[in-house]
CSV table of C-alpha atoms in Angstrom, one decimal:
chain,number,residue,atom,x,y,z
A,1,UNK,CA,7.7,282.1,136.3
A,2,UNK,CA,5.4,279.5,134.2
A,3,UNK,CA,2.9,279.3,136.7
A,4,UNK,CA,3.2,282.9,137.3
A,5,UNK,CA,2.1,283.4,133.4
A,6,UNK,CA,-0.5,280.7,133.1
A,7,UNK,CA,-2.0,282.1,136.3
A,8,UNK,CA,-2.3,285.3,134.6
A,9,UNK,CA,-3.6,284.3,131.0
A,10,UNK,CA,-6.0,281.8,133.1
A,11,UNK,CA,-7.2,285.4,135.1
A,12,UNK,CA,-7.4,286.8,131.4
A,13,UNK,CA,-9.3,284.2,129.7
A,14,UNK,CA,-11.8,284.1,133.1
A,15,UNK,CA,-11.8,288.1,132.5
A,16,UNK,CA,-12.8,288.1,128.8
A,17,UNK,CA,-15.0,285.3,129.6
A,18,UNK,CA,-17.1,287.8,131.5
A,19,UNK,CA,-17.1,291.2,130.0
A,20,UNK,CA,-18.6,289.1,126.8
A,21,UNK,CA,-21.4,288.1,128.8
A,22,UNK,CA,-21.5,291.5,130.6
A,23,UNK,CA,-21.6,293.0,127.0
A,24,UNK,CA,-24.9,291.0,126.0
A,25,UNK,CA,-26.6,291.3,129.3
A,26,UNK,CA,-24.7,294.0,131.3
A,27,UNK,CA,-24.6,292.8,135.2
A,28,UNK,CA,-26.5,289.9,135.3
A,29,UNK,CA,-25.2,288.8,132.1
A,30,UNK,CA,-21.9,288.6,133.6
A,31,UNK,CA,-23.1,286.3,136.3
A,32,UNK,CA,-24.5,284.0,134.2
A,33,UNK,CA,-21.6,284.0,132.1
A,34,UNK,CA,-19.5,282.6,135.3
A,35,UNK,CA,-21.8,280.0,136.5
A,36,UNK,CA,-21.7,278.5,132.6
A,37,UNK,CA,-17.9,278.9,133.3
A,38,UNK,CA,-18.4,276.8,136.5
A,39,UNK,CA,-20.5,274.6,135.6
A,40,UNK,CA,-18.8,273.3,132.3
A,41,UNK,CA,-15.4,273.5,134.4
A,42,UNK,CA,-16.8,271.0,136.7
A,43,UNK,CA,-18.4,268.4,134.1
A,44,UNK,CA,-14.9,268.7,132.0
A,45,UNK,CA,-12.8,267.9,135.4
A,46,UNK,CA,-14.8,264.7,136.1
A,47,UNK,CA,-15.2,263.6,131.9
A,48,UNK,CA,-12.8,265.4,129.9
A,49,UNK,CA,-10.2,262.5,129.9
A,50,UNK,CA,-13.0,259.9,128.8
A,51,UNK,CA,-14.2,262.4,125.8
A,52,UNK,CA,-11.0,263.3,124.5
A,53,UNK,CA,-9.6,259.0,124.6
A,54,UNK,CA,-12.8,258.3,122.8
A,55,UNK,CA,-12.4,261.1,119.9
A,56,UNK,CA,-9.3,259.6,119.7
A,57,UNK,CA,-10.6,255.6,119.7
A,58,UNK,CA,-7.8,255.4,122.1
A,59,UNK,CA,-8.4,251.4,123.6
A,60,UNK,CA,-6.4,250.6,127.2
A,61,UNK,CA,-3.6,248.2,127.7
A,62,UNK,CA,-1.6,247.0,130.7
A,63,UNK,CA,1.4,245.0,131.1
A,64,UNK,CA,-0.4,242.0,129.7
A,65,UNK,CA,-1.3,243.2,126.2
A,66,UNK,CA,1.5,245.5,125.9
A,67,UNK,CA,4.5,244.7,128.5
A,68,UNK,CA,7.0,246.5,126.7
A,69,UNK,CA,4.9,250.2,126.6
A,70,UNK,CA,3.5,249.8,130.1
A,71,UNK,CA,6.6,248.8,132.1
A,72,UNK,CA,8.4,251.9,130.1
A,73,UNK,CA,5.8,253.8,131.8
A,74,UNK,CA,5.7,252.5,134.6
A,75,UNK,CA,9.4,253.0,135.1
A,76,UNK,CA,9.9,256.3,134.0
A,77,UNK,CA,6.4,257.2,136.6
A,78,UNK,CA,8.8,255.9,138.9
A,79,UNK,CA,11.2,258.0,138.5
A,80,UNK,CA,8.6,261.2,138.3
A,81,UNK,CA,7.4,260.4,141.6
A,82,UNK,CA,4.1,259.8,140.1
A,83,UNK,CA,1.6,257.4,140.4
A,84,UNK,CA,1.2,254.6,137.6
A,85,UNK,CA,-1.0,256.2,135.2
A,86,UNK,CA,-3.9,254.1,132.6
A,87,UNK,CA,-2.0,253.6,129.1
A,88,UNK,CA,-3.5,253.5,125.7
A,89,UNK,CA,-2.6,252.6,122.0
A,90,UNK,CA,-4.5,254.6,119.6
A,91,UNK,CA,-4.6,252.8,115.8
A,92,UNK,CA,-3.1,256.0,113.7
A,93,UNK,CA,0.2,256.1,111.5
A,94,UNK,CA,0.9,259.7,112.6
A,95,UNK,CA,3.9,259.4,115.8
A,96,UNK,CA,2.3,261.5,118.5
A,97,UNK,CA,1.0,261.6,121.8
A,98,UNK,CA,-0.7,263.1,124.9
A,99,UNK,CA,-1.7,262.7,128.3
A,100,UNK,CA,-4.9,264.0,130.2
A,101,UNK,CA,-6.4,263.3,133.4
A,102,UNK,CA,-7.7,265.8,136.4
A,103,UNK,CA,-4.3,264.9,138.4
A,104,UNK,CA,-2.1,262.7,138.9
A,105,UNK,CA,-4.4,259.8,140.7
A,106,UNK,CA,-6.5,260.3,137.6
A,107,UNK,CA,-3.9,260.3,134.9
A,108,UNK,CA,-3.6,258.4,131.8
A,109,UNK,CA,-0.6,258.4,128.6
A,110,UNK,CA,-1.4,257.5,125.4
A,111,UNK,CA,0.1,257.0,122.5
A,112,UNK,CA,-0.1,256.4,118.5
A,113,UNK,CA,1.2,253.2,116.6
A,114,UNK,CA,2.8,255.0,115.0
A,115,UNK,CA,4.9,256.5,117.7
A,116,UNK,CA,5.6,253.1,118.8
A,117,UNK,CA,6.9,251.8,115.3
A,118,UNK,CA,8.9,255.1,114.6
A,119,UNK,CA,10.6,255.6,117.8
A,120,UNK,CA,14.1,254.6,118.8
A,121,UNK,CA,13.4,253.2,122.2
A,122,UNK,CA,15.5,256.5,123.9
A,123,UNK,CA,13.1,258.5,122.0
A,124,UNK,CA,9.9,257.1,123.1
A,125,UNK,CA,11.3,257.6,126.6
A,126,UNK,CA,12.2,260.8,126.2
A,127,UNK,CA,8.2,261.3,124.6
A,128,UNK,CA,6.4,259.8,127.9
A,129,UNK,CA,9.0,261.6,130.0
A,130,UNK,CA,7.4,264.9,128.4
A,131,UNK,CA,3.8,263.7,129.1
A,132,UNK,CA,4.5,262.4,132.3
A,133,UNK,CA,5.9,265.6,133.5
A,134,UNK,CA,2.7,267.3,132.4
A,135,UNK,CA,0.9,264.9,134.6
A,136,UNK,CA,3.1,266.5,137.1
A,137,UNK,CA,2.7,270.0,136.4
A,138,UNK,CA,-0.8,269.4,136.4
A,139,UNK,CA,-1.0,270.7,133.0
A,140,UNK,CA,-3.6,268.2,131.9
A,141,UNK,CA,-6.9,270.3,134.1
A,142,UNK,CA,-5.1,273.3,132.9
A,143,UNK,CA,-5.4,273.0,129.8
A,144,UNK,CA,-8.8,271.2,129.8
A,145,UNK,CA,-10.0,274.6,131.9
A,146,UNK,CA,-8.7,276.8,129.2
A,147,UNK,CA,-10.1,274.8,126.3
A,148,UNK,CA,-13.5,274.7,128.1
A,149,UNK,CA,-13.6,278.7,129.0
A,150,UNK,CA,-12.1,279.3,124.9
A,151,UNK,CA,-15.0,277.2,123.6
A,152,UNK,CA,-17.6,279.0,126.2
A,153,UNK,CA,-16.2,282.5,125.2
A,154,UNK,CA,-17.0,281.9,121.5
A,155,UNK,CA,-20.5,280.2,122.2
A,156,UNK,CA,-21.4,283.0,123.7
A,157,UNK,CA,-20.1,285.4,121.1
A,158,UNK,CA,-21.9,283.7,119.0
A,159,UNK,CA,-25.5,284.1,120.8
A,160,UNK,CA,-24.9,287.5,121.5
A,161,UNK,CA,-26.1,288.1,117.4
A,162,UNK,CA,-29.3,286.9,118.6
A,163,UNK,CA,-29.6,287.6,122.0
A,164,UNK,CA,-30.8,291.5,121.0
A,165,UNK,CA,-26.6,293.5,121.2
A,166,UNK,CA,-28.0,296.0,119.5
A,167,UNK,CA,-31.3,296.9,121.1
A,168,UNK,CA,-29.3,297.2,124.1
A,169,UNK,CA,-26.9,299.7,122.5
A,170,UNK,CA,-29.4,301.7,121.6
A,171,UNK,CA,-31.4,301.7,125.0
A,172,UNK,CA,-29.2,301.2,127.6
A,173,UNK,CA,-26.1,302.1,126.3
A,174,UNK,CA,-24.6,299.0,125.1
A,175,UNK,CA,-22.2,298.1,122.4
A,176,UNK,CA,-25.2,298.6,119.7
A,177,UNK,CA,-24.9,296.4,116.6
A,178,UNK,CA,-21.4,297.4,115.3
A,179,UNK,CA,-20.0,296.5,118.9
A,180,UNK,CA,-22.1,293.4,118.6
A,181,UNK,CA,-20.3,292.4,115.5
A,182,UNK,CA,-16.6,293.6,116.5
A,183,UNK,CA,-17.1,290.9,120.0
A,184,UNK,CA,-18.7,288.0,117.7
A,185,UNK,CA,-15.2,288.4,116.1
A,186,UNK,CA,-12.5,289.6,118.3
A,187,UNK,CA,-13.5,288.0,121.3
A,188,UNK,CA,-13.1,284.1,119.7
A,189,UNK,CA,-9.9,285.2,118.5
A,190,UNK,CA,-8.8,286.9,121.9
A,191,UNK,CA,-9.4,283.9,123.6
A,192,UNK,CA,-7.7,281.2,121.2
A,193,UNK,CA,-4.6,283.7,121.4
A,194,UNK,CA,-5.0,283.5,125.1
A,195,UNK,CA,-5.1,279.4,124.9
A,196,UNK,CA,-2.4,279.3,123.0
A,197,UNK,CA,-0.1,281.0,124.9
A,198,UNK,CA,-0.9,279.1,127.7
A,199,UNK,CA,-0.4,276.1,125.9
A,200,UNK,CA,3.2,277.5,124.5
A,201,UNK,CA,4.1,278.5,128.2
A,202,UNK,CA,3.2,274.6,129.3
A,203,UNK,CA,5.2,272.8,126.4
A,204,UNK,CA,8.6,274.3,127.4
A,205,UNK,CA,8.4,273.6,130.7
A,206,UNK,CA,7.3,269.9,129.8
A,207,UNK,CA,10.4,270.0,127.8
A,208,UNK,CA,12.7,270.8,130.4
A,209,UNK,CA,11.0,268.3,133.4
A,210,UNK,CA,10.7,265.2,130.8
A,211,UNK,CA,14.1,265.9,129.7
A,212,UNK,CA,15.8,265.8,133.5
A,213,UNK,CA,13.6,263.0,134.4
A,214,UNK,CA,15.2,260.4,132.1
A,215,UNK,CA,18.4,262.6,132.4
A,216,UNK,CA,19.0,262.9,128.1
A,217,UNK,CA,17.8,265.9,127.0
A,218,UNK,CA,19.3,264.8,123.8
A,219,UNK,CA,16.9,261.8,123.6
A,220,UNK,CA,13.4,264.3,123.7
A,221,UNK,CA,15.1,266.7,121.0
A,222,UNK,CA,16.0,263.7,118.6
A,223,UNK,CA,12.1,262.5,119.2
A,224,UNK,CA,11.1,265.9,118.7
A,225,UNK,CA,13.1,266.6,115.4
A,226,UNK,CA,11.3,263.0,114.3
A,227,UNK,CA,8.0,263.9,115.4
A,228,UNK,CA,8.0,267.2,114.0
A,229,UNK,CA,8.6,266.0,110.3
A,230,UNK,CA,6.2,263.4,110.6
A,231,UNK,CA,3.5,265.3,111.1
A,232,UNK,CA,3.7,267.3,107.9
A,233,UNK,CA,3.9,264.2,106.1
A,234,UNK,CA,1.4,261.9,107.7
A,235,UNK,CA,-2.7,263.3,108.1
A,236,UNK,CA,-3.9,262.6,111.8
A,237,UNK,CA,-7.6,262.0,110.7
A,238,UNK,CA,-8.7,262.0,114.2
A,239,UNK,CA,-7.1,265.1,114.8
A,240,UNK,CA,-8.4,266.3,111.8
A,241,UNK,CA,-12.2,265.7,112.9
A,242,UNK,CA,-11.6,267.1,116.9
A,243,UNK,CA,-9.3,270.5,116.0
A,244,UNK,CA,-9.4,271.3,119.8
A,245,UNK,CA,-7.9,268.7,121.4
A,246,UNK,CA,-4.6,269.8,119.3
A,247,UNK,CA,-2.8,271.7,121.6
A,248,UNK,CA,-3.3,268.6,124.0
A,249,UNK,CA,-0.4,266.6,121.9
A,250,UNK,CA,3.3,266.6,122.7
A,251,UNK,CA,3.2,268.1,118.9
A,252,UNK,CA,0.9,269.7,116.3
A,253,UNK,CA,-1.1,266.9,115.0
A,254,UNK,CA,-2.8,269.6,112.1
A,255,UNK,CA,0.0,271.4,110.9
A,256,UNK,CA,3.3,272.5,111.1
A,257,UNK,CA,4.5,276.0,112.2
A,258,UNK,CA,7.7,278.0,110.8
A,259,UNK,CA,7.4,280.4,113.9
A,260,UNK,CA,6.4,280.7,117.1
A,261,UNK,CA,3.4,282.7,116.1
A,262,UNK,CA,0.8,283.8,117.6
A,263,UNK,CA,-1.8,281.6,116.1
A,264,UNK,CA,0.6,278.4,116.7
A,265,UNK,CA,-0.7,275.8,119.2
A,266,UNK,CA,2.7,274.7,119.8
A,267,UNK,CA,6.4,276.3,120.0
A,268,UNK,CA,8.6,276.2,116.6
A,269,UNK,CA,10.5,272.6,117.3
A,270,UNK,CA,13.3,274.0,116.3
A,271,UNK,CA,13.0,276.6,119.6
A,272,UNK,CA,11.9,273.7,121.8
A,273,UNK,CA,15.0,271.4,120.2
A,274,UNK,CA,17.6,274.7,120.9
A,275,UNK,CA,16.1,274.5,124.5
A,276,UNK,CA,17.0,271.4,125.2
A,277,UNK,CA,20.6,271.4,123.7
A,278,UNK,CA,21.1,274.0,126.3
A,279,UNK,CA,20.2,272.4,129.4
A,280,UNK,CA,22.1,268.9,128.2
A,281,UNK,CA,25.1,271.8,127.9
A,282,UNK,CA,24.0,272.7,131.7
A,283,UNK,CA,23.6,269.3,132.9
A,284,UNK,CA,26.8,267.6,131.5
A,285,UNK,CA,27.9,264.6,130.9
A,286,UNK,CA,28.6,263.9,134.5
A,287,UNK,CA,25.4,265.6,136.1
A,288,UNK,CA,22.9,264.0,133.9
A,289,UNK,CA,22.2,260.5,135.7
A,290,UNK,CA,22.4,262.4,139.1
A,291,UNK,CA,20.0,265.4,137.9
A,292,UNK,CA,17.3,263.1,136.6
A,293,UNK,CA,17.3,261.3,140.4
A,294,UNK,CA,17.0,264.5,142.2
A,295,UNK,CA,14.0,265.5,139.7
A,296,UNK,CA,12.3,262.6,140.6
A,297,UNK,CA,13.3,262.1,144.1
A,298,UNK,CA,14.3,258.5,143.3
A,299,UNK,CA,16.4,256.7,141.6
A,300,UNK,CA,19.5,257.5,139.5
A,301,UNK,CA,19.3,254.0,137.3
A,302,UNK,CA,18.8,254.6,133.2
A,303,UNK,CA,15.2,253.6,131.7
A,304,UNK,CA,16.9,250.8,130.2
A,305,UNK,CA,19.2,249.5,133.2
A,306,UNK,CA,17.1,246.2,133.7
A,307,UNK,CA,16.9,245.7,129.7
A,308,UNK,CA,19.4,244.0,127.6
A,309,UNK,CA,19.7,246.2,124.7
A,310,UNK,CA,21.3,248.9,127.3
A,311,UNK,CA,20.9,252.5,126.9
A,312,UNK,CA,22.0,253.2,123.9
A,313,UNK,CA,20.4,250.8,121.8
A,314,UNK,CA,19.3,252.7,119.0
A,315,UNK,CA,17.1,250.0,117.7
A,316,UNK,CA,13.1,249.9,117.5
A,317,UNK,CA,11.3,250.4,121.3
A,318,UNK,CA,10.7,246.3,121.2
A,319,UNK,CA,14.0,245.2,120.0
């Protein structure tokens, strides 16, 4: 059913995407407005993961300059039945994280400092479970489509004011001047509301999937509850300076949302957090280790089962 509902706000957003450009130049307009679709698609599924790491002064490490981070992920990709993806530290006191790449081949996780000095070691499992599982959901091009046709949509809004509306209202029939002005408006905002949704839709699901493949839904919710205070408290200046790559992080890097609103880039924690108590009711204490194997068609054993702080260790990630 999430794919069903992306699919169709993806068919919307393509659909909006067109009739703006069919409003400022009727037929052909509408043509052009799907080859710029096309075209920015295609430059954003080759670069997008390089331009949103460097907004983000994200720097790569391996399992020689960070052992502890990269065999976590490296485990828990195991587990996913994913490929190792690249893995980077960004410098920035705000816990958070994302994960982009065109697919899974072409993935990469990364992660704040601060994430990595605020985080339990359950709970940082339980964060790259969550972006891991958007690696497999191919959520990553998803959302880099519907960011690219959302910013397209209101670039062209925007040249419609000067690309003569209103001489074509009055001549051909077109939407004249006050039509003009209502899609320089409505349409940026139609199309941020459609983005968001699809981001909403996305989250949940990376929820659920992150949460069976470590097998502790618990351990996501008690991240989320963390990362969700910290980000009213702490400014992500980065984030700050590159407003649409917000909806790419596990949570709102800008601001915090009382409601699942429509203007929210993410769902209300506190939803997201009630999710997951209900499937750790649904998995049990007894189904957990063997849900999280079938999930990611390997095996059974805890993130921690080769570590000697064992799973519970409630310490810091590196203790």
């Amino acid at each position: 059913m999430n794919y069903v509902r992306t699919a169709i706000l993806l068919a919307g957003l393509t659909a909006l995407f067109m009739g703006v450009g069919y409003l400022i130049g009727g037929e052909s307009g509408a043509v052009i407005a799907f080859c710029v679709a096309a075209a920015m698609n295609l430059i954003s599924y080759w670069n997008a993961d390089r331009l949103v790491l460097s907004m983000h002064g994200a720097q790569e490490v391996d399992e020689t300059t960070a052992p502890e981070l990269a065999g976590l992920v490296r485990e828990l990709a195991a587990r996913a039945g994913l490929p190792m993806p690249r893995v980077y530290i960004m410098d920035n006191p705000q816990p958070n994280a994302f994960a982009t790449g065109r697919n899974p081949q072409h993935a990469a996780v990364a992660v704040t400092t601060g994430l990595i000095e605020r985080m339990g070691r359950e709970e940082l499992a339980g964060v790259i479970a969550h972006e891991l599982a958007h690696i497999r959901n191919h959520d990553t091009l998803i959302m880099t489509i519907t960011a690219t046709i959302a910013g397209a949509i209101s670039m062209l809004a925007q040249f419609g004011m000067f690309f003569g509306g209103g001489n074509r209202g009055n001549n051909n029939g077109g939407p004249g001047m006050i039509g003009t002005l209502a899609m320089v408006i409505l349409a940026p905002i139609a199309a941020m509301l459609v983005q968001m949704a699809i981001s909403r839709t996305r989250e949940y699901a990376a929820d659920n999937y992150g949460a069976r493949i470590i097998g502790h839904p618990e351990w996501l919710a008690s991240a989320l509850r963390k990362l969700d205070a910290a980000a009213h408290a702490i400014p992500n200046e980065a984030a700050e300076r590159n407003p649409a790559t917000a909806h790419l992080f596990i949570v709102n890097p800008l601001t915090g949302q009382g409601m699942d609103n429509l203007f929210s880039t993410h769902p209300n924690t506190a939803n997201r957090v009630a999710e997951l108590e209900r499937l750790a009711a649904e998995l049990g204490a007894g189904g957990r280790r063997s849900m999280a194997g079938r999930a990611a068609g390997g095996s059974t054993a805890g993130p921690w089962s080769g570590g000697s702080g064992g799973a519970r260790d409630q310490g810091g990630p590196w203790s």
